[in-house]
């Protein structure tokens, strides 16, 4: 008879590399989790901003962490007994989630501001075109742009 020690969570043999190797890669903007084995290769990628609550979890003597990298699954690096490594991973993931989340929000805000400026410029060009059309049709112009007459904005070369 052959005895095979199995993981209490996944029932997979506790021989690294026999069934699959698992790799957690912390890239610049996202985290990826790769499972490479003889029967399947799986890669999951998530931007740091999309990770769920990252937390250390202890089950019996095993040190694991949950993060949403693999849905509804805790990850136990190594043989599951390296508490220091799990603490380091959890700390780094939380740091990157905060940094990338803040940076991502800032980038989205800057993109929106750029779009608003482009629309404002386009609207100004359309007002100038309308002014020229009305002028050629000899229609009196009485509108103002805000509290500044249209003629004043044309003299300055645009809006500020």
mmCIF file of C-alpha atoms in Angstrom, residues 17-124:
data_model
loop_
_atom_site.group_PDB
_atom_site.id
_atom_site.type_symbol
_atom_site.label_atom_id
_atom_site.label_comp_id
_atom_site.label_asym_id
_atom_site.label_seq_id
_atom_site.Cartn_x
_atom_site.Cartn_y
_atom_site.Cartn_z
ATOM 1 C CA UNK A 17 5.459 20.314 -8.208
ATOM 2 C CA UNK A 18 3.831 16.887 -8.498
ATOM 3 C CA UNK A 19 0.352 18.138 -9.310
ATOM 4 C CA UNK A 20 1.072 21.802 -9.989
ATOM 5 C CA UNK A 21 3.310 24.722 -9.158
ATOM 6 C CA UNK A 22 1.651 27.894 -8.016
ATOM 7 C CA UNK A 23 3.202 31.338 -8.454
ATOM 8 C CA UNK A 24 1.986 34.695 -7.162
ATOM 9 C CA UNK A 25 3.461 37.564 -9.196
ATOM 10 C CA UNK A 26 3.162 41.156 -7.996
ATOM 11 C CA UNK A 27 3.500 43.235 -11.152
ATOM 12 C CA UNK A 28 3.480 47.020 -11.404
ATOM 13 C CA UNK A 29 -0.286 47.486 -11.943
ATOM 14 C CA UNK A 30 -1.746 44.065 -11.251
ATOM 15 C CA UNK A 31 -1.264 40.808 -9.411
ATOM 16 C CA UNK A 32 -1.275 37.507 -11.250
ATOM 17 C CA UNK A 33 -1.588 33.985 -9.924
ATOM 18 C CA UNK A 34 -0.341 31.147 -12.100
ATOM 19 C CA UNK A 35 -0.996 27.474 -11.650
ATOM 20 C CA UNK A 36 1.104 25.248 -13.900
ATOM 21 C CA UNK A 37 0.643 21.507 -13.888
ATOM 22 C CA UNK A 38 0.553 18.410 -15.995
ATOM 23 C CA UNK A 39 -3.209 18.607 -16.512
ATOM 24 C CA UNK A 40 -3.915 22.352 -16.632
ATOM 25 C CA UNK A 41 -2.363 25.801 -16.807
ATOM 26 C CA UNK A 42 -4.348 28.645 -15.260
ATOM 27 C CA UNK A 43 -3.435 32.324 -15.021
ATOM 28 C CA UNK A 44 -5.596 34.819 -13.158
ATOM 29 C CA UNK A 45 -4.866 38.560 -13.296
ATOM 30 C CA UNK A 46 -6.443 41.305 -11.228
ATOM 31 C CA UNK A 47 -5.619 45.020 -11.010
ATOM 32 C CA UNK A 48 -4.782 45.988 -7.435
ATOM 33 C CA UNK A 49 -7.812 48.263 -7.310
ATOM 34 C CA UNK A 50 -10.110 45.261 -7.909
ATOM 35 C CA UNK A 51 -8.749 43.102 -5.104
ATOM 36 C CA UNK A 52 -11.087 42.410 -2.257
ATOM 37 C CA UNK A 53 -10.178 42.743 1.385
ATOM 38 C CA UNK A 54 -6.666 41.331 1.810
ATOM 39 C CA UNK A 55 -6.353 39.534 5.124
ATOM 40 C CA UNK A 56 -4.225 36.916 6.804
ATOM 41 C CA UNK A 57 -6.096 33.784 7.798
ATOM 42 C CA UNK A 58 -4.962 31.009 10.080
ATOM 43 C CA UNK A 59 -6.460 27.556 9.828
ATOM 44 C CA UNK A 60 -5.060 25.166 12.412
ATOM 45 C CA UNK A 61 -1.302 25.738 12.065
ATOM 46 C CA UNK A 62 -1.502 26.901 8.429
ATOM 47 C CA UNK A 63 -0.863 30.532 7.491
ATOM 48 C CA UNK A 64 -2.911 31.655 4.496
ATOM 49 C CA UNK A 65 -4.274 34.855 3.050
ATOM 50 C CA UNK A 66 -7.351 35.853 1.101
ATOM 51 C CA UNK A 67 -7.379 38.629 -1.445
ATOM 52 C CA UNK A 68 -9.742 37.901 -4.294
ATOM 53 C CA UNK A 69 -6.923 36.909 -6.659
ATOM 54 C CA UNK A 70 -8.612 33.537 -6.901
ATOM 55 C CA UNK A 71 -12.299 33.915 -6.088
ATOM 56 C CA UNK A 72 -13.445 32.226 -2.870
ATOM 57 C CA UNK A 73 -10.009 30.729 -2.300
ATOM 58 C CA UNK A 74 -7.369 31.348 0.321
ATOM 59 C CA UNK A 75 -3.746 31.021 -0.712
ATOM 60 C CA UNK A 76 -1.157 29.294 1.461
ATOM 61 C CA UNK A 77 2.387 29.903 0.218
ATOM 62 C CA UNK A 78 4.917 27.103 0.498
ATOM 63 C CA UNK A 79 3.746 24.343 2.776
ATOM 64 C CA UNK A 80 1.443 26.770 4.583
ATOM 65 C CA UNK A 81 3.547 27.215 7.708
ATOM 66 C CA UNK A 82 5.496 30.371 6.844
ATOM 67 C CA UNK A 83 3.668 33.067 8.838
ATOM 68 C CA UNK A 84 6.362 35.693 8.137
ATOM 69 C CA UNK A 85 6.002 35.250 4.363
ATOM 70 C CA UNK A 86 2.207 35.539 4.577
ATOM 71 C CA UNK A 87 2.557 38.715 6.678
ATOM 72 C CA UNK A 88 4.948 40.170 4.075
ATOM 73 C CA UNK A 89 2.616 39.309 1.167
ATOM 74 C CA UNK A 90 -0.443 40.749 2.936
ATOM 75 C CA UNK A 91 1.430 43.952 3.808
ATOM 76 C CA UNK A 92 2.726 44.392 0.233
ATOM 77 C CA UNK A 93 -0.687 43.695 -1.347
ATOM 78 C CA UNK A 94 -2.377 46.208 0.970
ATOM 79 C CA UNK A 95 0.292 48.816 0.176
ATOM 80 C CA UNK A 96 -0.081 48.294 -3.571
ATOM 81 C CA UNK A 97 -3.885 48.352 -3.351
ATOM 82 C CA UNK A 98 -3.728 51.727 -1.623
ATOM 83 C CA UNK A 99 -1.054 53.161 -3.939
ATOM 84 C CA UNK A 100 -2.603 51.926 -7.173
ATOM 85 C CA UNK A 101 -6.113 52.783 -6.025
ATOM 86 C CA UNK A 102 -5.112 56.383 -5.234
ATOM 87 C CA UNK A 103 -3.015 56.702 -8.387
ATOM 88 C CA UNK A 104 -5.805 55.192 -10.479
ATOM 89 C CA UNK A 105 -8.337 57.650 -9.084
ATOM 90 C CA UNK A 106 -5.950 60.546 -9.733
ATOM 91 C CA UNK A 107 -5.412 59.392 -13.339
ATOM 92 C CA UNK A 108 -9.162 59.108 -13.939
ATOM 93 C CA UNK A 109 -9.617 62.619 -12.536
ATOM 94 C CA UNK A 110 -6.862 63.994 -14.793
ATOM 95 C CA UNK A 111 -8.403 62.248 -17.813
ATOM 96 C CA UNK A 112 -11.803 63.766 -17.010
ATOM 97 C CA UNK A 113 -10.241 67.230 -16.661
ATOM 98 C CA UNK A 114 -8.511 66.832 -20.047
ATOM 99 C CA UNK A 115 -11.824 65.830 -21.639
ATOM 100 C CA UNK A 116 -13.598 68.818 -20.054
ATOM 101 C CA UNK A 117 -10.936 71.177 -21.387
ATOM 102 C CA UNK A 118 -11.254 69.672 -24.884
ATOM 103 C CA UNK A 119 -15.050 70.040 -24.798
ATOM 104 C CA UNK A 120 -14.740 73.621 -23.553
ATOM 105 C CA UNK A 121 -12.384 74.460 -26.413
ATOM 106 C CA UNK A 122 -14.656 72.769 -28.950
ATOM 107 C CA UNK A 123 -17.644 74.696 -27.616
ATOM 108 C CA UNK A 124 -15.710 77.955 -27.949
#
